Short mmCIF file of C-alpha atoms in Angstrom, two decimals:
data_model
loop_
_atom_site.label_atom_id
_atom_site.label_comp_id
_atom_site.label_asym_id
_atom_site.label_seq_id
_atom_site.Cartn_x
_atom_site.Cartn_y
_atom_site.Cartn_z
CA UNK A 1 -16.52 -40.85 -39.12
CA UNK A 2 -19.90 -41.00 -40.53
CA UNK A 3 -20.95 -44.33 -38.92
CA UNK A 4 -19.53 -42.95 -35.62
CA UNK A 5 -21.81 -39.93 -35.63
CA UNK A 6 -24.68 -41.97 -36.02
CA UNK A 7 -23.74 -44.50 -33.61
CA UNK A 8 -23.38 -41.69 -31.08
CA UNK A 9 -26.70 -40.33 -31.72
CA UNK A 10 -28.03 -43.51 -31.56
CA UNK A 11 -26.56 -43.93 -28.06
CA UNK A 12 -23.96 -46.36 -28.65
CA UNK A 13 -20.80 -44.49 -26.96
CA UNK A 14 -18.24 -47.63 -27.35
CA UNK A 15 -19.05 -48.55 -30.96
CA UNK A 16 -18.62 -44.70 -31.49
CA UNK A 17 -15.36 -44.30 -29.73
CA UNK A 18 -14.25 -46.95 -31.94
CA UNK A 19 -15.59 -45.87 -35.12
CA UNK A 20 -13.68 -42.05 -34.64
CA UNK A 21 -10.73 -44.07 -33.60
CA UNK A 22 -10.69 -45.61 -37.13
CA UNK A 23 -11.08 -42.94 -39.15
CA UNK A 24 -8.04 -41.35 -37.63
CA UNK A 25 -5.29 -40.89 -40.63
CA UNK A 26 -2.20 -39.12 -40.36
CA UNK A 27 -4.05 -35.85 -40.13
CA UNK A 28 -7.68 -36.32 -37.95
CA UNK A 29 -10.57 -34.74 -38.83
CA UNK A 30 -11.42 -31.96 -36.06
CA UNK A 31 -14.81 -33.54 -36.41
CA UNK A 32 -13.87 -37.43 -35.79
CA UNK A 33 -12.15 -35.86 -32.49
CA UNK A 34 -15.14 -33.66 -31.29
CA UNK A 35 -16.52 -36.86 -31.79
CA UNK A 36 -14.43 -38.74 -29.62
CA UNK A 37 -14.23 -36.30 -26.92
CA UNK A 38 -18.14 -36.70 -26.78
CA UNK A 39 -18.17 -40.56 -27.05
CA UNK A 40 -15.51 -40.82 -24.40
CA UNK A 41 -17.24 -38.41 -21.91
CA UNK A 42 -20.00 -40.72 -22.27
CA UNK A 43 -18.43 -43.59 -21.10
CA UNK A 44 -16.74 -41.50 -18.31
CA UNK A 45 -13.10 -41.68 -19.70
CA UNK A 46 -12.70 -38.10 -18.58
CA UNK A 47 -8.59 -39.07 -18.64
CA UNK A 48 -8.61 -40.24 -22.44
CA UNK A 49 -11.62 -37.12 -23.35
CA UNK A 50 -9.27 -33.98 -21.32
CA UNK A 51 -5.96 -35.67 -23.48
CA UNK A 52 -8.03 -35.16 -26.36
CA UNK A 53 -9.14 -31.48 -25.83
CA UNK A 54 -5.68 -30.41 -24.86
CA UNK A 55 -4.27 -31.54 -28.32
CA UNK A 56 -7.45 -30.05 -29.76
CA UNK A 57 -7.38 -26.74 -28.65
CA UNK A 58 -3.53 -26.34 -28.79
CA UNK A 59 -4.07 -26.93 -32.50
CA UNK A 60 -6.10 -23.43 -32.56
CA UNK A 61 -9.34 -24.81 -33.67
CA UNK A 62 -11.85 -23.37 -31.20
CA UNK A 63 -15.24 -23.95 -33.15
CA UNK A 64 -18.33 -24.10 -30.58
CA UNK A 65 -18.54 -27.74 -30.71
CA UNK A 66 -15.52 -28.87 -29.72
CA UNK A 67 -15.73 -25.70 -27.35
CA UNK A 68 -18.78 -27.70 -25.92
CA UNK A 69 -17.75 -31.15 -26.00
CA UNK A 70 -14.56 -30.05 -23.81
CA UNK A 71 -16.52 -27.67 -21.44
CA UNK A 72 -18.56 -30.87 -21.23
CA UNK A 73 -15.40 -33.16 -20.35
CA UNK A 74 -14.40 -30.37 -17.91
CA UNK A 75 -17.59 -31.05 -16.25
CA UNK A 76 -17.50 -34.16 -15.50
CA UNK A 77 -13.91 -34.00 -13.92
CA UNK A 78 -15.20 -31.70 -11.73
CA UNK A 79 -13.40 -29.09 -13.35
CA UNK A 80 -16.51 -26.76 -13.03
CA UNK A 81 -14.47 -23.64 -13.10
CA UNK A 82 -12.84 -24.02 -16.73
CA UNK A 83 -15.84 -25.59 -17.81
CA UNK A 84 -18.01 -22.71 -17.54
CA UNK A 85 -15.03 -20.87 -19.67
CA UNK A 86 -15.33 -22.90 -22.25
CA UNK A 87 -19.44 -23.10 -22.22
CA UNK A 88 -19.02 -19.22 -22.01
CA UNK A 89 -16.46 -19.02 -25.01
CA UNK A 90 -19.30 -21.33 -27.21
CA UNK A 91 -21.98 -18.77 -26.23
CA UNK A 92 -20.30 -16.03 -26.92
CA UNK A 93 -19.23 -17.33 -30.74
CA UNK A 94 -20.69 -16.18 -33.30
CA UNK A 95 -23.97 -18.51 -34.09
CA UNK A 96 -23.10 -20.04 -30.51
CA UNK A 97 -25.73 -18.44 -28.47
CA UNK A 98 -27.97 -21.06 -28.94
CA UNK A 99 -30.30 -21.68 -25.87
CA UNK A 100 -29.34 -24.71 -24.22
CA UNK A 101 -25.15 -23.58 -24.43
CA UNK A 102 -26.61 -20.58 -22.80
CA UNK A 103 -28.25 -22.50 -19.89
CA UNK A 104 -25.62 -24.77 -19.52
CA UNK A 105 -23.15 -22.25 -19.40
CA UNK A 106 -25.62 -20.66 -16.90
CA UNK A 107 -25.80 -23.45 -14.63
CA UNK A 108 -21.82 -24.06 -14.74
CA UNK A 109 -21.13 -20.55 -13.42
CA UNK A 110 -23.59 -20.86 -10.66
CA UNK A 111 -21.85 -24.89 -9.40
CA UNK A 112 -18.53 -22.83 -9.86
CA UNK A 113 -19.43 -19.82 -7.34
CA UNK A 114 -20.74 -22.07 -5.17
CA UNK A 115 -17.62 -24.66 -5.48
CA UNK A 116 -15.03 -21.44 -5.25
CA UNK A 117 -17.14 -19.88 -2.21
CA UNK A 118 -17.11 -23.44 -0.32
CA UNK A 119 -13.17 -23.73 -1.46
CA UNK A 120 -12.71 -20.42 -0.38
CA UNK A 121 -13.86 -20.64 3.18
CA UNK A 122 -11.98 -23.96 3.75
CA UNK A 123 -9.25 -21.67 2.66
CA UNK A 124 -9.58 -18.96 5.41
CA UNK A 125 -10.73 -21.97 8.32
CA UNK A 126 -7.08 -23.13 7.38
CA UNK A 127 -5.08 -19.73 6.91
CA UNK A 128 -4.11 -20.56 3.35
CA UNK A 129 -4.92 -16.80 2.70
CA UNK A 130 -3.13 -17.18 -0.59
CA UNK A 131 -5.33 -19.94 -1.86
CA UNK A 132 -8.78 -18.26 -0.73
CA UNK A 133 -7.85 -14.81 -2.24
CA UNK A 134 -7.59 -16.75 -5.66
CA UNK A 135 -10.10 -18.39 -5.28
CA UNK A 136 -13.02 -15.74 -4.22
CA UNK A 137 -11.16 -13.63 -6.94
CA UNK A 138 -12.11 -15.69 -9.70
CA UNK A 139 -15.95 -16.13 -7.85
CA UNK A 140 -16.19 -12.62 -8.35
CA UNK A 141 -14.75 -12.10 -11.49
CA UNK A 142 -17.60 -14.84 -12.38
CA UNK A 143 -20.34 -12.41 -10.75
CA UNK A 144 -18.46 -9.25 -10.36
CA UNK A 145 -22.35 -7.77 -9.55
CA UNK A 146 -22.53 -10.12 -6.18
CA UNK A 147 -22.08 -8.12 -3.45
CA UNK A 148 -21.74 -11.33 -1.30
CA UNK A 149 -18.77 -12.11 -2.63
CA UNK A 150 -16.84 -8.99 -2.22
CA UNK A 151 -18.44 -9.27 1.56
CA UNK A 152 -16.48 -12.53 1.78
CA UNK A 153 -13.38 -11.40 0.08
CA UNK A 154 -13.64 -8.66 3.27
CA UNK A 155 -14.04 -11.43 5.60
CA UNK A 156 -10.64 -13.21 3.96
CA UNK A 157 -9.02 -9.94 4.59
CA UNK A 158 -10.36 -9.68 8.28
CA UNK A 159 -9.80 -13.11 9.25
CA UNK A 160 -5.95 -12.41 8.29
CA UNK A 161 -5.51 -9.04 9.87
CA UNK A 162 -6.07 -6.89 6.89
CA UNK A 163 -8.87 -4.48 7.95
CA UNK A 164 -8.14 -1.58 5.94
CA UNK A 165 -8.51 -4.10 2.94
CA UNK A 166 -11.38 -5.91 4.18
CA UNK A 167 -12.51 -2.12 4.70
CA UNK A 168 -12.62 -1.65 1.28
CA UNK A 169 -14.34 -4.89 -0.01
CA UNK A 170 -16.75 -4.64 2.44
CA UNK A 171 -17.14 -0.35 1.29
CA UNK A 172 -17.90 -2.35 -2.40
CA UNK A 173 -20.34 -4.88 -1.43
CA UNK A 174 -21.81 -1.86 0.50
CA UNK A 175 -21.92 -0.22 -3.19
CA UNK A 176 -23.37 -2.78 -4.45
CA UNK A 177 -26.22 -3.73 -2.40
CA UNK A 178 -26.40 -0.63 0.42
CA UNK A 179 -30.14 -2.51 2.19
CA UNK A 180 -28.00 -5.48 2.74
CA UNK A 181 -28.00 -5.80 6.41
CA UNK A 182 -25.43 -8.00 7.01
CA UNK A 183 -22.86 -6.00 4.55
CA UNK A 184 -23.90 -2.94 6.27
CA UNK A 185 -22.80 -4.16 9.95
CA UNK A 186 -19.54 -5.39 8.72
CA UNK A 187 -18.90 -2.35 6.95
CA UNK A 188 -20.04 -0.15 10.15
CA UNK A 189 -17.42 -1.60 12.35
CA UNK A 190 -14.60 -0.98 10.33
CA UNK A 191 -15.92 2.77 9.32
CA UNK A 192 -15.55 3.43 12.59
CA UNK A 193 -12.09 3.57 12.59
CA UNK A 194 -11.70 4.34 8.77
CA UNK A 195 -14.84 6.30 7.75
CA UNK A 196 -16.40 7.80 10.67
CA UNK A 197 -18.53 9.85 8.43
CA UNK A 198 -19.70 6.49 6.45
CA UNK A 199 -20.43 4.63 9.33
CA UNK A 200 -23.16 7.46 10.41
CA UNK A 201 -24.80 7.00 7.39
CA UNK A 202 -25.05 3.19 7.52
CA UNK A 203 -25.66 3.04 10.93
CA UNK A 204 -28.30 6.16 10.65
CA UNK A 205 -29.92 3.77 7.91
CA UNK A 206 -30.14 0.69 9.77
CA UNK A 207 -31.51 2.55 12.72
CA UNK A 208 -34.00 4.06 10.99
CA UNK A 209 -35.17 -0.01 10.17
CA UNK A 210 -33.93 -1.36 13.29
CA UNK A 211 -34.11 0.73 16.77
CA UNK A 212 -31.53 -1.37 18.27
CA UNK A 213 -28.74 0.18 16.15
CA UNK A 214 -29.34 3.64 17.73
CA UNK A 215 -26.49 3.13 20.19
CA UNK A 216 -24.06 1.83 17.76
CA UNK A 217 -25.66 5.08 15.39
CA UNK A 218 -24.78 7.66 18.32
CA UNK A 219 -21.56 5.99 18.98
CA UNK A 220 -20.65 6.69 15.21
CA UNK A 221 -21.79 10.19 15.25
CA UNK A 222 -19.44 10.48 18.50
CA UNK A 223 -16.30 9.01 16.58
CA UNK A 224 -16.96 11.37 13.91
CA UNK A 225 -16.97 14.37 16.24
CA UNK A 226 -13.48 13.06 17.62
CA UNK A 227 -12.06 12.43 13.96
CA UNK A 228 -11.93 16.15 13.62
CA UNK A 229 -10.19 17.42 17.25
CA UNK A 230 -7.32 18.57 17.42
CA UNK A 231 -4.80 15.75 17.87
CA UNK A 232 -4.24 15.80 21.60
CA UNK A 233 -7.53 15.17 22.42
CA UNK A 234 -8.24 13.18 19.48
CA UNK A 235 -5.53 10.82 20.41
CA UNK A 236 -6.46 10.93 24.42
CA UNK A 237 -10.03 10.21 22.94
CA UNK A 238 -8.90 6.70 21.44
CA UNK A 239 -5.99 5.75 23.47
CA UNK A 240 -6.41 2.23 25.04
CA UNK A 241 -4.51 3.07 28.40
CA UNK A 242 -5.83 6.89 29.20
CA UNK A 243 -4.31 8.94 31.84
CA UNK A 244 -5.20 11.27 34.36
CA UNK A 245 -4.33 14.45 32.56
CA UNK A 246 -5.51 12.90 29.09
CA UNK A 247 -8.64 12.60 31.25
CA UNK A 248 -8.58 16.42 31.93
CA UNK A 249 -7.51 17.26 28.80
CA UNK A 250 -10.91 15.70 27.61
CA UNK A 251 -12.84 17.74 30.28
CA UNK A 252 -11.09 21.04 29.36
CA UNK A 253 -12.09 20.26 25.67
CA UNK A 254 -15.26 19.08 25.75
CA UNK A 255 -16.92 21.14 28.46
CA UNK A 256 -16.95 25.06 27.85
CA UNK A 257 -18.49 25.53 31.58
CA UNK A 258 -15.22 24.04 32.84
CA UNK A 259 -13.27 26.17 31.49
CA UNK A 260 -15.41 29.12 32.04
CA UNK A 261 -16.23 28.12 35.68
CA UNK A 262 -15.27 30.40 38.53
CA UNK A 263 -12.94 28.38 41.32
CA UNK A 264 -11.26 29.46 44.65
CA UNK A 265 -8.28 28.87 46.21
CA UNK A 266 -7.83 24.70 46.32
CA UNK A 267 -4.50 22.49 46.12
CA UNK A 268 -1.89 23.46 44.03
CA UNK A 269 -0.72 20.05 41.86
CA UNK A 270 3.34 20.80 41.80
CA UNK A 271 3.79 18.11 39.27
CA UNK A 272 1.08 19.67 36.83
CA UNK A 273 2.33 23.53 36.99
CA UNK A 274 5.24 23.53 34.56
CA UNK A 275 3.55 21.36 31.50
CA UNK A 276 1.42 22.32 28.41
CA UNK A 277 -1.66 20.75 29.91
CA UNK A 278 -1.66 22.16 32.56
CA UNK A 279 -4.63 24.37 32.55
CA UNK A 280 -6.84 21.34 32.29
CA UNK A 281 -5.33 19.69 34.94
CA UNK A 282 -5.27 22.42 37.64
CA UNK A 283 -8.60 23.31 36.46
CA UNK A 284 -10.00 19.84 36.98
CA UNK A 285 -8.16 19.46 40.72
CA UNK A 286 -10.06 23.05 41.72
CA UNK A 287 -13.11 21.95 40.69
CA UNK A 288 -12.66 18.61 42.53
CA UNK A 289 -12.36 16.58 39.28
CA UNK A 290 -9.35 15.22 40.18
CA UNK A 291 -7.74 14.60 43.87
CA UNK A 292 -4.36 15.95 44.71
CA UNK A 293 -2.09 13.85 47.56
CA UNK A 294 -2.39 16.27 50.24
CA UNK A 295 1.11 15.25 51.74
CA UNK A 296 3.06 15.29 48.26
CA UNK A 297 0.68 17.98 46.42
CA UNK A 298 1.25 15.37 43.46
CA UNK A 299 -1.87 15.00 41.19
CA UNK A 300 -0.21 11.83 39.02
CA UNK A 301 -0.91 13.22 35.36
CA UNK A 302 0.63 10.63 34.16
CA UNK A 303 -0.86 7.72 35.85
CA UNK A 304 -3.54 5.50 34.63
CA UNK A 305 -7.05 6.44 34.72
CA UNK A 306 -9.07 4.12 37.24
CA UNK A 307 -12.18 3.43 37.15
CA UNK A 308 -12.95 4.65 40.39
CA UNK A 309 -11.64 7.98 39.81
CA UNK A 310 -12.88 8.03 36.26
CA UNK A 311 -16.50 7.40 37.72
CA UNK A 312 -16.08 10.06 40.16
CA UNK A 313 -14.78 12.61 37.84
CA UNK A 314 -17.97 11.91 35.66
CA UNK A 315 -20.45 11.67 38.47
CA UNK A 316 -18.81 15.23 39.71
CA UNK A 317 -19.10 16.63 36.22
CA UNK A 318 -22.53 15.57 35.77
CA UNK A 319 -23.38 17.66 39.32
CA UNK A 320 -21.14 20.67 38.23
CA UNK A 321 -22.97 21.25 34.28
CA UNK A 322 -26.51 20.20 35.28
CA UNK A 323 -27.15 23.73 36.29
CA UNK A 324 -29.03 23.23 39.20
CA UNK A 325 -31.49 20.45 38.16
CA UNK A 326 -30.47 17.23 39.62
CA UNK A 327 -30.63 14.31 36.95
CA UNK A 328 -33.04 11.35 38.20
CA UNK A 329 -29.99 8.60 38.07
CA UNK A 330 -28.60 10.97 40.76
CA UNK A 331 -31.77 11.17 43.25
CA UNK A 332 -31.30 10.00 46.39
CA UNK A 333 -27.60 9.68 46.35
CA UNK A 334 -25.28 11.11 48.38
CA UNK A 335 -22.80 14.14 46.19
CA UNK A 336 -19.56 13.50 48.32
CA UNK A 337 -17.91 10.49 50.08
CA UNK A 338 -18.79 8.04 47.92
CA UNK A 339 -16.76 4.93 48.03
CA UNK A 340 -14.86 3.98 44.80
CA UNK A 341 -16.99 0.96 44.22
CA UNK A 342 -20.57 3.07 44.73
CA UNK A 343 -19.67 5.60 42.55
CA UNK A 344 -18.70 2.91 39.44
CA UNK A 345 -21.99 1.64 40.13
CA UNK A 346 -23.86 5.06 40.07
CA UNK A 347 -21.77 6.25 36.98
CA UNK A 348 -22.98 2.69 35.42
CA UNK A 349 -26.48 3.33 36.37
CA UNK A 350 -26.54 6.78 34.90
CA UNK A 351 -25.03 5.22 31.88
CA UNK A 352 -21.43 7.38 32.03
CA UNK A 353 -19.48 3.92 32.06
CA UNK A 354 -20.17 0.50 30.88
CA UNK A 355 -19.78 -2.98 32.47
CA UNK A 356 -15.88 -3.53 31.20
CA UNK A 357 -13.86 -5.69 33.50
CA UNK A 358 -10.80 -4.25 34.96
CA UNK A 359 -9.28 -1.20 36.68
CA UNK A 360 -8.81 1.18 33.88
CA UNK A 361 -10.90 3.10 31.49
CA UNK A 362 -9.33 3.93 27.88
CA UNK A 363 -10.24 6.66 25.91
CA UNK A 364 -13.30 5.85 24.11
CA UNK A 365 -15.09 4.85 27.10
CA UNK A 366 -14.56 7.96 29.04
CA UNK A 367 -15.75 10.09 25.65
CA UNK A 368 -18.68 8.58 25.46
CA UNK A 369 -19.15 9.12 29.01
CA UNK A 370 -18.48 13.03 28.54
CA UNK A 371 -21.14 12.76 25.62
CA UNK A 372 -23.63 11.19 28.15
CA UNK A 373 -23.32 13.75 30.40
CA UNK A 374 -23.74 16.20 27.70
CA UNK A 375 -27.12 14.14 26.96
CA UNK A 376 -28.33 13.99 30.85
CA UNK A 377 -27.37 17.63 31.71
CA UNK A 378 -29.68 19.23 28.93
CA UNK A 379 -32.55 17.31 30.02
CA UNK A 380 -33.03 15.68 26.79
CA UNK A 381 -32.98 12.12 27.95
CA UNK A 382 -33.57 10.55 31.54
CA UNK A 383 -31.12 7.95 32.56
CA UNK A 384 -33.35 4.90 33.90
#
């Protein structure tokens, strides 16, 4: 055993390997086969050096060398994971902290976050959701401090559907590291459907560093006005398909004047008189908010809400709560018989809709047309 030892110091691994082979009896020194784990490491026999550790450390002797000398055989497997476990086991002995285990050990955990973060994103490419929520589990139980990898555990959970979980791992990386820009815009776009009250203050914060969040910021501070209406409106306010009387509803809701506003006799809408929403709807056809067939005195509360009438309705708005004062997107253009396709274009250029494709408008685009003209009607802003 002796002669082996000094053989491996010496640098001879095979005269070694056979020297600890010898001294074997019918009970090995532990010594002899930290020995040979080394000596067979060195002359890559990773197959022969692992067989040895397992028998080694099922016997119960974990002493910080043959901690080391296995972590070390781990290694060079390519086992990097378990081989920082063992390298952190030594260090954490008692007279194991010795510098260089503590580097090594160091330097294994860093290959092994950036082996189970590569491993783990092959894993989501491929769908093997399983696999990749393993794997960027035991990353982070590595460097449970790294808010990068609970932002990629949330991007395992949005990649497979799961956005109130990726929610919350983004919510911790946000913990974690709250001037991380990156964590902060994935976190912002699910807190607008979980957290509207979090997502103003991360998207206040990036605003305040970047001006082109302000939108997204105002947006927020809209969704969190909505998260607290009653649930009508609140519901109207992020349906996908929104009709003509969840339209109205919105109106009625949002606009005191409307509902305060003085009207004369107009077309009675026979198919809005007998229902609970009624008031909004008949309120919107008097004020010309909403057209009524004249031959079936049907206002179609029920139908979709196209974008032609939805841009009318806004543009009509806009005239009735400016009080007056006649917003500068509006100069020059004619307040009655419009076309459908003019007045989407002058509602775009006064910013009450977007560019969406298609003949419908859901509910979160017409609210944050209301809130526009809100914003033009006091005078605070000047639509370009």
């Amino acid at each position: 055993m002796e002669s082996g030892w000094i053989s491996l110091v010496d640098g001879d691994a095979a005269n070694a390997e056979k020297q600890f082979l010898a001294s074997r009896g019918a009970r090995p020194y532990l010594a002899a086969e930290i020995g040979l784990i080394e000596s067979r490491v060195l002359l890559g026999k990773t197959k022969e050096a692992l067989a040895a550790c397992r028998e080694a450390l099922a016997a119960g002797s974990s002493t910080t060398p043959l901690l080391v000398a296995c972590g070390e055989a781990r290694a060079r497997a390519g086992q990097v994971f378990e081989a920082h476990e063992l390298y952190a086991r030594a260090a954490a002995r008692p007279g194991g902290g010795r510098p260089r285990i503590r580097e090594r050990a160091d330097q294994l955990k860093k290959e092994a976050v950036e082996s189970l973060v590569q491993s783990t994103s092959s894993g989501a490419k491929d769908q093997n959701y399983p696999d990749a929520r393993g794997r960027i589990a035991r990353a982070i139980e590595l460097n449970p401090g790294e808010a990068n990898m609970h932002a990629l555990a949330g991007d395992i959970e949005l990649t497979a559907g799961q956005r109130a979980k990726a929610f919350e791992r983004y919510r911790e990386a946000y913990r974690l590291d709250p001037k991380n820009t990156g964590v902060q815009e994935k976190l912002a776009d699910l807190a607008l459907e979980e957290d509207p009250a979090l997502a103003v203050s991360v998207l206040d914060s990036l605003a305040r560093r970047e001006p082109r969040y302000r939108d997204r910021a105002e947006q927020a501070r809209l969704a969190f006005r909505v998260s607290n209406w009653p649930a009508p409106e609140r519901e109207a306010a992020q349906s996908e398909r929104l009709t003509r009387a969840g339209a109205a509803s919105l109106v009625w809701w949002t606009f005191p004047e409307i509902r305060e506003a003085k009207v004369g006799a107009s077309v009675i809408a026979s198919d809005a008189v007998s229902r609970k929403d009624s008031r909004a709807i008949l309120r919107a056809v008097s004020l010309g908010l909403l057209d009524v067939d004249r031959g079936t005195h049907r206002a179609r509360p029920d139908a979709g809400l196209t974008r032609r009438t939805g841009a009318r309705m806004l543009l009509r708005l806009l005239r009735i709560v400016s009080a007056g004062s006649k917003p500068r997107c509006l100069e020059g253009s004619p307040g009655s018989g419009r076309s459908g396709a003019d007045a989407v274009r002058a509602a775009a250029g006064c910013g009450l809709l977007g560019d969406a494709e298609g003949t419908g408008i859901g509910g979160r685009e017409f609210t944050r047309g209301l809130d526009r003209v809100r914003v033009l009607a006091s005078g605070k802003e000047v639509a370009e």
